[in-house]
Amino acid sequence: MKRLLLALASVAALWTAACGGGGGTTVLPPPTGKFSLSSLMGTYSFVTNGEVITSTAATSFALARAGSFTANGQGGITAGVEDVNSSGVTTLAVQITGGSYTVNADGRGTLTLNLGSGGSINFGLVLTSTSGGLMIDETFNSTQASTGSGNFTLQTGGPFTVASAAGSYVFDFSGLDGSGNPDSIVGEFAANAGVVNTGVQDENDNGNIPATPTPVSFTGVLAQDALDPNGPADLGTFGRGVASLNGINYVFYIVSSNRLRFLSTSNGEMLVGDAVAQNNTIPANVAALNSGFSFIVSGTSGNGGIVRIGRFTATGATVSNVLVDTNDAGKFTPTNSGTSTSIALDPVNPGRGTVTFKDPNLSVPFTFVFYLSSATNGVIQDVTQSTTNGATDVADGAIGGQTGSPFASSNITGTYAMNWSGLSIQAGVADEEDFVGQATVSNLAFTTGAADIFEFQSIFLNNTGAQTDNALTGSILLNGGNGTGSDGKRSTMAVTLTKNGQATTVNFVVYFVSPQLAYFANTSTSSTRIVAGVLEAQP
Amino acid sequence: MKLTIRKVAVSLMFAGALAFCLSAAAQQTASSATQQLQSYDQSREVSLVGTVVKYDPASSVAPVGAHVLIQSGSGQVDVHLGNSKVLQASHLELNAGDSVRIIGENLAAGNGTIFAARIVQKGTQAVAVRSSKGFPLTPASSLSQNQKEALGGVR
């Protein structure tokens, strides 16, 4: 979580303490699937968001990285560049001079990027296609250990220029403001030859939001980075440039004309996120809404990390079939229905809207602002007003129209990539946890699979490490419903990880967007975590 | 990071229907059948002075995170400190027997309340653990120059 989600032994000791089961050694079956080294070929833009501890630090700090690397299809990395923002302290345009990677048949693999400044950074990954995948930072050396979850996406349409970013984009930037407070910015802007004239945004900075969600206009620019030591080549080859949006400076990477990714570089802020092209299918008015929507937001409440995950049906201006699950710093609250519901689209700013519904057992209604990039997909920000003063939390995430239902064993089948991130408490230590894995689903059971899990332990640098190659089994339970939750029945998921004979099961609630994509978050039966993630089908 | 502690009324305060009582019993009591979605408000802050009974940097009891049990003049109070890394980064250790002063307020947490700390003071050192709006801070909020230099080397 968010980020979501941001806080705090030896990995072997932790695993032993957390798990039950007997002894023995786990031997993973040989991975099977369609992937090989040649599945990772081309230039990919990547981003991760997590934590870092250095050899001289008393504790760990928030870390985000964005960059680009070129894979040769044969296990080699030939070039690249990355930018780092560690709690507002930036290191920019670090050249990637080489490296290596592996890809197993199941799409899982490793990635090592050698840096021109010396040293290397390491990742565990799983491909969702030859166009990209999910990854976690697994860097662990004598000077720093870092973790974080993210993804990598094949860059297309190069060589890039500033004008490659053209048209309207919907964005979600989240992280920390310059004082270390939680910050979330969602909005949209139009770019034309590097000029951003028509941007609007909704910001929740440290809980400061207007009583009624009101977008703020802004302007900006996108440009080549004149200070980049690699000159214009980094823009042309890797899509790297600099931007100023509403007074905040960023580096950006052009993934394609349809996606840009941003990392802030000014004011001591640490904001990271993507901007996705807005197409002409966005609904013109609220009457055009006719879909079930799944959503997930993660961030920070007054109690700590928070995740809200759920779904609703929008039929014109009518909102029905509301389900929400909230994990507020370990306090789990299910919302089984919504009253006083409403949804509206902004007549001035295309794709922007608000949705509200009230849990009868809660004192105030949930309110969210969303920006749609298509008829059904977009970004969403929690702007729920507290009973007293400001927002209840600072959280944002994704919203997706549900398609392909009913979800059942007939269409939720095949191989899936999986990633989760958040906070885990193990053996008296609380710290970030990142997970990346792959599993085969058959008859709604994870029949085979494997995963890396990094339970970051930042008290001591030398005790930080990743658990690689855990066996993964488990199940998806649609609970007799159709999987959308429109019948009031939540779907759940259990993931059992086994390493060296020790097994542990993490339980989730899961909301499907389609048979190819689901959002999930852990439930009260796995109360030592505040984690959330995605399940994404492989081809 | 040392902060200047602003004067806060020590007397118990009331705001709306929420009574701010610094007793452990009060924390266990449900505020109402309808759960509050309440945020932090500095106008309701109180100052809690007492002795550390127990410090847990990673409690799994909601709200998860760092908790410290304080023996105050009106009983024992379970205080939620948020992210223990903030105290670590500021080299502020809490041990049984330490005399501390905590500025914070009772917040709704589920069906009960929790005393949420915003500032923790031990001796002359005070550390902000929550933002002005009551959100738990991360170590990024109190970076020293040495820490900034160390993070400048992160790749």
XYZ file of C-alpha atoms in Angstrom:
694
model
C 0.000 0.000 0.000
C 0.379 2.042 -0.398
C 1.523 2.684 -0.101
C 0.013 2.565 0.610
C 1.509 1.939 3.127
C 3.892 3.113 4.863
C 6.331 1.637 8.935
C 8.541 -1.308 10.515
C 15.523 -10.668 12.848
C 16.589 -12.599 10.674
C 14.382 -13.701 7.863
C 14.668 -17.295 8.834
C 13.631 -16.519 12.367
C 10.718 -14.466 11.180
C 9.523 -17.124 8.858
C 9.737 -19.737 11.565
C 7.813 -17.580 13.976
C 5.141 -16.707 11.492
C 4.536 -20.118 10.098
C 3.283 -23.438 11.251
C 3.958 -26.830 9.763
C 6.680 -29.427 9.769
C 10.260 -29.543 8.627
C 11.807 -30.500 5.329
C 12.888 -28.711 2.225
C 10.587 -27.297 -0.401
C 11.526 -28.383 -3.876
C 9.742 -26.366 -6.505
C 8.662 -28.194 -9.625
C 10.371 -27.043 -12.813
C 8.552 -23.918 -13.990
C 6.373 -24.352 -17.021
C 4.966 -21.782 -19.377
C 5.527 -19.732 -22.477
C 8.233 -17.357 -21.328
C 11.953 -17.294 -22.014
C 14.822 -14.814 -22.099
C 13.551 -13.523 -25.426
C 10.264 -12.532 -23.749
C 12.109 -9.574 -22.242
C 13.493 -7.709 -25.202
C 13.406 -4.006 -25.841
C 13.378 -0.886 -23.709
C 11.173 -0.928 -20.597
C 10.247 1.843 -18.198
C 10.098 0.794 -14.566
C 8.974 2.224 -11.257
C 9.096 0.955 -7.676
C 7.930 2.492 -4.424
C 9.163 1.279 -1.038
C 11.904 1.831 1.499
C 15.677 2.000 1.817
C 18.135 1.720 4.647
C 21.771 2.696 4.312
C 24.734 1.471 6.309
C 24.858 4.694 8.314
C 21.133 5.201 8.941
C 19.313 4.560 12.191
C 16.239 3.372 10.352
C 14.722 3.119 6.883
C 13.240 5.857 4.759
C 10.697 5.990 1.969
C 12.175 5.404 -1.475
C 10.829 5.636 -4.996
C 12.671 4.983 -8.205
C 11.768 5.427 -11.852
C 13.848 4.533 -14.848
C 14.330 2.704 -18.079
C 16.466 -0.243 -19.168
C 17.115 -2.053 -22.408
C 17.045 -5.858 -22.417
C 18.676 -7.678 -25.303
C 16.487 -10.765 -25.279
C 19.453 -12.934 -24.336
C 19.834 -12.241 -20.629
C 21.787 -9.027 -20.920
C 20.999 -5.422 -20.043
C 22.744 -3.076 -22.421
C 21.877 0.404 -21.164
C 19.465 2.502 -19.175
C 18.951 5.340 -16.741
C 17.192 5.760 -13.404
C 16.145 8.517 -11.013
C 15.853 8.063 -7.266
C 13.842 9.987 -4.696
C 14.477 8.946 -1.121
C 12.156 10.854 1.187
C 12.654 14.001 -0.847
C 16.402 13.584 -1.431
C 16.969 12.973 -5.131
C 19.695 11.341 -7.178
C 19.016 12.024 -10.825
C 19.927 10.543 -14.190
C 21.976 7.642 -12.841
C 23.291 5.813 -15.889
C 22.699 2.086 -16.164
C 25.725 0.674 -17.921
C 24.866 -3.001 -18.080
C 23.401 -5.871 -16.169
C 21.689 -9.183 -16.549
C 18.354 -10.879 -16.154
C 16.728 -14.277 -16.044
C 13.258 -15.337 -17.137
C 11.824 -18.724 -16.245
C 9.174 -20.450 -18.322
C 6.531 -19.245 -15.839
C 7.557 -15.623 -16.353
C 9.331 -15.257 -13.015
C 12.863 -14.001 -13.059
C 15.513 -11.687 -11.752
C 16.921 -8.388 -12.939
C 20.274 -6.799 -12.082
C 21.052 -3.283 -13.246
C 24.688 -2.167 -13.058
C 25.128 1.526 -12.356
C 27.717 3.795 -13.858
C 28.316 5.265 -10.427
C 29.243 1.818 -9.154
C 27.316 -1.017 -7.658
C 24.067 -2.515 -8.830
C 20.405 -2.780 -7.938
C 18.413 -5.996 -7.979
C 14.804 -6.937 -8.595
C 12.537 -9.949 -8.612
C 10.027 -9.900 -11.426
C 7.198 -11.717 -13.106
C 6.158 -11.054 -16.678
C 2.488 -10.547 -17.422
C 3.319 -10.493 -21.141
C 6.260 -9.608 -23.342
C 5.138 -6.013 -22.888
C 5.770 -5.860 -19.176
C 5.207 -7.232 -15.749
C 5.367 -6.751 -11.996
C 8.517 -6.336 -9.943
C 9.874 -5.833 -6.444
C 13.116 -4.185 -5.411
C 15.382 -6.788 -3.779
C 18.572 -4.749 -3.533
C 20.761 -5.881 -0.672
C 24.445 -5.009 -0.484
C 26.986 -3.638 1.953
C 25.874 -0.041 1.607
C 22.115 -0.170 1.151
C 19.114 -2.436 1.206
C 15.933 -1.394 -0.518
C 12.536 -2.819 -1.247
C 9.382 -1.704 -2.974
C 6.761 -2.825 -5.420
C 6.251 -1.648 -8.947
C 6.109 -2.628 -12.561
C 7.890 -2.389 -15.876
C 6.331 -1.632 -19.248
C 7.683 -1.896 -22.767
C 8.288 1.534 -24.238
C 6.963 1.992 -27.754
C 6.894 4.810 -30.227
C 10.486 5.930 -29.864
C 12.724 7.673 -30.522
C 10.951 10.039 -28.195
C 10.622 13.774 -28.210
C 8.720 16.035 -25.849
C 5.977 16.065 -28.444
C 5.537 12.297 -27.978
C 3.415 13.246 -24.992
C 0.363 14.641 -26.707
C -3.278 14.842 -25.767
C -5.198 14.486 -22.514
C -3.883 12.443 -19.617
C -5.367 11.326 -16.313
C -2.882 11.045 -13.456
C -2.465 9.914 -9.872
C 0.624 11.067 -7.957
C 0.990 10.051 -4.330
C 3.577 10.019 -1.585
C 4.909 12.687 0.751
C 4.791 16.452 0.688
C 7.859 18.530 1.515
C 7.234 18.201 5.255
C 6.896 14.445 5.176
C 3.107 14.524 5.381
C 0.983 12.170 3.235
C -0.080 13.686 -0.069
C -2.315 12.558 -2.919
C -2.925 14.369 -6.204
C -5.299 13.100 -8.892
C -6.268 15.026 -11.972
C -5.967 15.479 -15.686
C -3.999 17.652 -18.076
C -3.551 18.168 -21.773
C -0.070 18.291 -23.295
C 0.846 19.771 -26.629
C 4.476 20.107 -27.722
C 5.595 20.355 -24.119
C 3.008 22.877 -23.015
C 0.412 21.988 -20.406
C -2.325 24.571 -20.597
C -5.388 22.930 -19.205
C -4.757 20.940 -16.084
C -7.034 20.379 -13.105
C -6.377 18.422 -9.958
C -7.854 17.369 -6.631
C -5.263 17.266 -3.869
C -5.475 15.784 -0.408
C -2.345 17.053 1.307
C -2.172 16.007 4.945
C -5.949 15.789 5.149
C -6.538 19.314 3.943
C -9.413 19.113 1.481
C -12.291 21.442 0.669
C -15.675 20.706 2.208
C -16.935 20.003 -1.298
C -14.475 18.390 -3.704
C -13.319 21.191 -5.973
C -10.673 20.852 -8.668
C -7.867 23.377 -8.926
C -6.556 24.527 -12.305
C -2.879 24.484 -13.159
C -0.424 24.838 -15.999
C 2.931 23.270 -16.676
C 5.638 22.274 -19.089
C 7.364 19.128 -20.312
C 10.931 19.486 -21.584
C 14.236 17.834 -22.287
C 16.485 17.792 -19.222
C 19.270 20.248 -19.930
C 21.176 18.932 -16.902
C 21.075 15.289 -17.956
C 24.722 14.212 -18.288
C 23.729 11.885 -21.082
C 22.254 14.764 -23.032
C 19.325 14.396 -25.403
C 19.972 10.680 -25.803
C 18.116 9.946 -22.576
C 15.013 11.578 -23.979
C 15.264 9.980 -27.382
C 16.123 6.466 -26.223
C 14.578 6.207 -22.780
C 11.862 8.866 -22.946
C 13.361 10.696 -19.982
C 12.555 14.380 -19.563
C 11.675 16.925 -16.918
C 8.366 18.558 -16.130
C 6.839 21.222 -13.970
C 3.194 20.727 -13.052
C 1.466 23.141 -10.720
C 4.788 24.295 -9.320
C 6.217 20.848 -8.603
C 9.185 19.602 -10.613
C 9.346 16.042 -11.894
C 11.335 13.753 -14.096
C 9.140 11.795 -16.473
C 9.488 8.759 -18.680
C 7.446 8.369 -21.847
C 6.266 4.759 -21.946
C 4.279 5.509 -25.076
C 1.946 8.242 -26.203
C -0.592 6.511 -23.933
C 1.357 6.477 -20.685
C 3.853 8.734 -18.895
C 5.358 8.110 -15.485
C 6.484 10.809 -13.102
C 8.787 11.142 -10.079
C 8.965 14.441 -8.200
C 12.319 16.162 -7.780
C 11.646 19.419 -5.929
C 10.622 20.930 -2.602
C 11.637 17.854 -0.628
C 8.549 16.067 -1.891
C 8.384 12.413 -2.854
C 5.530 11.930 -5.300
C 5.334 9.175 -7.875
C 2.721 7.988 -10.319
C 1.574 7.514 -13.880
C -0.426 9.613 -16.306
C -2.605 7.606 -18.694
C -4.029 8.907 -21.946
C -7.704 9.736 -21.788
C -9.631 8.383 -24.761
C -12.883 9.446 -26.350
C -14.946 6.729 -24.673
C -15.311 8.565 -21.380
C -18.976 9.071 -20.547
C -20.362 12.424 -21.639
C -22.795 12.587 -18.740
C -23.928 10.535 -15.811
C -26.724 8.942 -17.820
C -24.065 7.142 -19.818
C -22.832 5.243 -16.773
C -23.949 1.635 -16.763
C -21.431 -0.638 -15.113
C -20.243 -2.296 -11.987
C -17.005 -0.782 -10.718
C -14.307 -2.275 -8.532
C -11.978 0.094 -6.739
C -9.093 0.128 -4.330
C -7.432 2.981 -2.450
C -4.539 2.818 -0.036
C -2.733 5.376 2.066
C -2.674 6.773 5.571
C -5.334 7.402 8.195
C -4.931 8.896 11.648
C -4.361 5.368 12.902
C -1.757 4.324 10.319
C -1.941 2.488 7.019
C -5.370 2.160 5.463
C -6.848 0.209 2.559
C -10.377 0.498 1.247
C -11.428 -1.967 -1.419
C -14.868 -2.520 -2.813
C -17.349 -2.219 -5.599
C -20.588 -0.532 -6.601
C -22.941 -0.473 -9.539
C -23.643 2.787 -11.346
C -26.757 2.887 -13.500
C -27.048 6.436 -14.592
C -27.140 8.505 -11.424
C -28.190 5.520 -9.331
C -25.600 3.774 -7.198
C -26.420 0.337 -5.845
C -24.912 -2.921 -4.625
C -22.229 -1.278 -2.519
C -19.626 -3.433 -0.850
C -16.503 -2.091 0.857
C -13.842 -3.668 3.027
C -11.649 -1.372 5.108
C -8.448 -2.256 6.902
C -7.635 0.769 9.043
C -4.350 -0.001 10.794
C -5.540 -3.484 11.639
C -9.158 -2.592 12.348
C -11.329 -4.341 9.787
C -14.708 -2.909 8.863
C -16.977 -4.512 6.286
C -19.537 -2.309 4.596
C -22.385 -4.423 3.307
C -24.668 -1.803 1.842
C -24.807 1.837 0.959
C -27.450 4.436 1.688
C -27.700 8.083 0.619
C -25.885 7.157 -2.544
C -25.052 9.453 -5.425
C -22.728 9.725 -8.373
C -22.111 12.747 -10.562
C -19.881 13.708 -13.443
C -18.235 17.097 -13.678
C -19.760 18.960 -16.643
C -16.637 21.083 -17.034
C -13.796 18.601 -16.633
C -14.321 15.486 -18.801
C -14.087 12.203 -16.926
C -14.009 13.791 -13.482
C -16.701 12.730 -11.061
C -17.655 12.048 -7.483
C -19.360 9.068 -5.884
C -20.835 8.946 -2.395
C -22.448 6.252 -0.298
C -23.002 5.792 3.398
C -22.441 2.733 5.522
C -25.393 2.666 7.957
C -22.949 1.810 10.739
C -20.582 4.700 10.080
C -21.118 8.285 11.074
C -20.327 9.975 7.759
C -20.634 8.938 4.108
C -17.719 7.743 2.020
C -16.890 10.188 -0.752
C -14.483 9.643 -3.601
C -13.278 11.776 -6.500
C -12.422 9.920 -9.693
C -10.994 10.756 -13.084
C -11.820 8.312 -15.875
C -9.331 7.717 -18.666
C -11.798 5.546 -20.566
C -15.407 4.466 -20.271
C -14.634 2.391 -17.234
C -11.050 2.833 -16.034
C -9.476 5.592 -14.034
C -7.944 6.822 -10.812
C -9.781 7.462 -7.552
C -9.079 9.457 -4.400
C -10.727 9.136 -0.997
C -12.097 12.527 0.074
C -14.303 11.278 2.887
C -14.873 14.098 5.356
C -14.463 13.271 9.012
C -16.980 14.157 11.677
C -14.631 16.829 12.908
C -11.951 18.419 10.820
C -10.697 17.543 7.339
C -10.281 14.221 5.618
C -10.412 10.892 7.389
C -7.418 9.699 5.426
C -5.083 10.393 2.537
C -5.534 7.536 0.093
C -5.887 6.935 -3.622
C -5.788 4.154 -6.174
C -7.568 2.638 -9.141
C -11.123 2.142 -10.309
C -12.118 -0.291 -13.021
C -15.375 -1.220 -14.684
C -16.279 -4.850 -14.164
C -16.458 -6.795 -17.405
C -16.679 -10.467 -18.264
C -18.868 -11.502 -15.352
C -20.119 -13.829 -14.070
C -16.709 -14.770 -12.798
C -16.366 -18.493 -12.358
C -13.982 -21.364 -12.709
C -14.664 -21.312 -16.419
C -13.106 -17.895 -16.974
C -10.848 -17.406 -13.963
C -8.392 -19.962 -15.153
C -4.857 -20.198 -16.440
C -1.746 -18.527 -15.116
C -1.692 -15.303 -13.132
C 0.976 -12.900 -11.943
C 0.541 -11.460 -8.483
C 1.981 -8.609 -6.457
C 1.179 -7.231 -3.035
C 2.731 -4.543 -0.887
C 2.200 -3.016 2.524
C 3.027 -3.484 6.167
C 3.690 -6.784 7.890
C 4.205 -7.493 11.570
C 6.283 -10.578 12.217
C 7.945 -11.634 15.481
C 7.537 -8.221 17.045
C 8.900 -6.275 14.106
C 6.763 -4.209 11.767
C 8.070 -3.269 8.358
C 7.300 -3.164 4.668
C 6.424 -6.384 2.893
C 6.571 -6.833 -0.868
C 5.535 -9.922 -2.762
C 5.748 -10.957 -6.398
C 4.709 -14.351 -7.695
C 3.019 -16.476 -10.286
C 0.487 -19.273 -9.998
C -1.687 -21.514 -12.102
C -5.407 -21.340 -11.387
C -7.541 -24.369 -12.111
C -10.999 -24.932 -10.652
C -10.400 -21.777 -8.596
C -7.385 -23.308 -6.896
C -3.774 -22.217 -7.146
C -2.474 -25.605 -8.205
C 1.165 -24.620 -8.648
C 3.089 -21.455 -8.192
C 6.125 -19.701 -6.770
C 6.861 -16.326 -5.265
C 9.433 -13.993 -3.761
C 8.509 -12.211 -0.562
C 10.640 -9.465 0.942
C 9.762 -8.875 4.583
C 11.969 -5.843 4.937
C 13.659 -5.731 8.325
C 15.296 -2.396 8.517
C 16.425 -2.394 12.113
C 19.726 -3.852 11.010
C 20.988 -3.706 7.470
C 22.516 -7.160 7.752
C 19.213 -8.704 8.751
C 17.453 -7.508 5.663
C 16.740 -10.008 2.974
C 14.318 -11.508 0.561
C 12.778 -14.948 0.621
C 12.925 -16.189 -2.926
C 11.263 -19.167 -4.526
C 8.521 -19.916 -2.035
C 6.056 -22.526 -3.206
C 2.625 -20.988 -3.712
C -0.722 -22.720 -3.446
C -4.145 -21.585 -2.380
C -7.618 -20.912 -3.632
C -10.140 -18.358 -4.808
C -13.585 -18.629 -3.265
C -16.454 -16.922 -5.026
C -18.694 -17.723 -2.052
C -21.547 -18.877 -4.222
C -21.844 -15.506 -5.876
C -21.049 -14.297 -9.338
C -17.739 -12.823 -8.305
C -18.750 -9.225 -8.819
C -20.169 -8.819 -5.339
C -23.372 -7.378 -6.748
C -25.188 -10.176 -4.924
C -23.707 -9.041 -1.625
C -21.264 -11.905 -1.495
C -17.600 -11.100 -1.223
C -15.068 -13.195 -2.987
C -12.079 -14.292 -0.980
C -8.665 -15.675 -1.746
C -6.172 -17.677 0.269
C -2.488 -17.790 -0.597
C -0.324 -20.380 1.106
C 3.429 -19.926 0.929
C 5.808 -22.718 1.809
C 9.540 -22.413 2.357
C 11.746 -25.096 3.870
C 8.735 -27.011 5.083
C 7.224 -24.018 6.840
C 3.847 -22.877 5.528
C 1.791 -19.804 6.166
C -1.528 -18.735 4.684
C -2.544 -15.157 3.998
C -6.256 -14.504 3.509
C -7.668 -11.815 1.274
C -10.876 -10.320 0.032
C -10.719 -10.073 -3.752
C -12.705 -7.891 -6.139
C -12.528 -8.837 -9.795
C -12.423 -6.182 -12.466
C -12.401 -8.827 -15.173
C -11.253 -12.429 -15.463
C -7.846 -10.947 -16.282
C -7.542 -8.487 -13.386
C -8.470 -8.349 -9.715
C -7.679 -6.125 -6.729
C -7.204 -7.737 -3.332
C -6.474 -6.809 0.288
C -5.896 -8.913 3.351
C -8.703 -9.652 5.786
C -9.050 -9.838 9.531
C -7.992 -13.468 9.442
C -4.554 -12.206 8.424
C -4.491 -9.339 10.865
C -0.729 -8.967 11.112
C -0.713 -7.305 7.728
C -2.012 -4.245 5.976
C -1.329 -5.210 2.389
C -3.042 -4.830 -0.958
C -2.263 -5.974 -4.451
C -3.227 -7.061 -7.926
C -3.817 -10.374 -9.648
C -3.162 -10.169 -13.376
C -3.590 -12.885 -15.981
C -0.702 -13.978 -18.141
C -1.411 -14.666 -21.813
C 14.504 16.456 15.824
C 13.863 18.776 18.731
C 10.693 20.740 18.746
C 9.392 23.471 20.909
C 6.461 22.120 22.790
C 3.610 24.527 22.772
C 1.564 24.979 25.871
C -1.436 22.735 25.952
C -4.104 22.720 28.584
C -3.684 19.771 30.882
C -7.291 19.683 31.865
C -9.564 17.178 30.294
C -11.452 18.476 27.321
C -14.743 17.724 25.717
C -15.719 18.159 22.112
C -19.142 17.298 20.901
C -20.314 13.995 22.222
C -16.821 12.626 22.640
C -15.533 12.695 26.164
C -11.787 12.844 26.527
C -10.956 10.840 29.563
C -7.431 9.630 30.076
C -8.391 6.423 31.775
C -7.724 3.029 30.367
C -11.314 2.084 31.008
C -12.543 4.874 28.804
C -10.427 3.612 25.947
C -12.149 0.276 26.054
C -15.621 1.730 25.879
C -17.460 1.994 22.623
C -18.239 5.601 21.831
C -21.539 4.703 20.213
C -23.189 2.068 18.120
C -22.310 4.146 15.094
C -18.598 4.175 14.462
C -17.031 7.570 14.136
C -14.954 8.629 11.172
C -13.112 11.257 13.100
C -9.904 13.081 12.358
C -7.371 14.720 14.599
C -8.071 18.245 15.811
C -5.363 20.142 17.651
C -7.953 22.180 19.497
C -8.786 19.068 21.494
C -5.238 18.188 22.452
C -4.281 17.416 25.991
C -0.944 16.838 27.655
C -0.385 13.489 29.288
C 2.419 13.232 31.845
C 3.471 9.909 33.274
C 5.915 7.039 33.448
C 6.535 4.421 30.807
C 5.250 1.028 31.894
C 5.871 -0.769 28.629
C 6.950 0.188 25.106
C 6.058 -1.985 22.113
C 7.460 -0.740 18.780
C 5.313 -3.103 16.727
C 2.050 -3.944 18.404
C -0.317 -6.101 16.400
C -3.236 -4.743 18.405
C -5.179 -2.264 16.298
C -4.205 0.363 15.540
C -1.029 -1.465 14.713
C 2.286 0.294 15.169
C 4.172 1.583 18.174
C 2.322 1.676 21.490
C 3.479 2.851 24.897
C 1.639 2.138 28.127
C 1.824 5.170 30.410
C 1.141 5.287 34.127
C -0.485 8.639 34.655
C -2.101 10.231 37.643
C -5.473 8.980 36.501
C -4.488 5.436 35.610
C -2.761 3.577 32.839
C -3.169 4.881 29.307
C -2.387 2.987 26.102
C -0.862 5.529 23.738
C -0.531 4.958 20.002
C 2.710 6.460 18.704
C 2.310 5.573 15.044
C 5.480 4.619 13.205
C 8.304 3.558 15.536
C 10.840 4.508 12.868
C 10.231 8.167 13.600
C 11.500 7.671 17.155
C 14.345 5.519 15.868
C 15.416 8.130 13.362
C 15.438 10.739 16.124
C 17.323 8.417 18.501
C 14.608 8.690 21.118
C 14.342 5.493 23.151
C 11.478 4.667 25.477
C 12.167 2.335 28.372
C 10.178 1.292 31.414
C 10.473 3.903 34.102
C 11.134 6.808 31.761
C 9.255 9.998 32.569
C 7.538 11.313 29.483
C 5.130 13.985 28.387
C 2.852 13.246 25.487
C 0.655 15.666 23.608
C -2.246 14.086 21.832
C -5.910 13.311 21.992
C -8.355 10.467 22.094
C -9.386 9.317 18.638
C -12.087 6.923 17.613
C -10.620 3.562 16.720
C -13.190 0.995 15.741
C -15.840 0.850 18.427
C -13.569 2.390 21.026
C -10.966 5.111 21.304
C -7.209 5.303 21.448
C -4.973 8.063 22.767
C -3.127 9.219 19.680
C 0.167 10.954 20.341
C 1.320 13.847 18.201
C 4.406 14.838 20.170
C 6.485 12.719 22.530
C 8.836 14.438 24.936
C 11.461 12.724 27.063
C 13.725 15.030 29.008
C 14.534 17.933 26.751
C 13.975 15.997 23.527
C 10.615 16.201 21.810
C 9.718 14.323 18.655
C 6.664 14.849 16.466
C 5.154 11.471 15.580
C 1.985 12.781 13.946
C 1.402 15.613 11.537
C -0.580 18.709 12.384
C -3.647 16.885 11.084
C -2.926 13.750 13.080
C -1.528 11.448 10.407
C 1.355 9.250 11.588
C 4.613 10.609 10.240
C 7.458 8.768 8.607
C 11.142 9.444 9.244
C 11.053 11.710 6.209
C 9.488 14.360 8.431
C 12.609 14.767 10.551
C 15.582 14.276 8.267
C 18.851 15.511 9.750
C 21.598 16.869 7.532
C 23.580 13.669 8.037
C 20.583 11.596 7.038
C 20.047 13.698 3.933
C 23.674 13.190 2.962
C 23.349 9.450 3.472
C 20.203 9.315 1.356
C 22.007 11.272 -1.325
C 24.095 8.164 -1.856
C 21.124 5.893 -2.424
C 20.976 4.339 -5.859
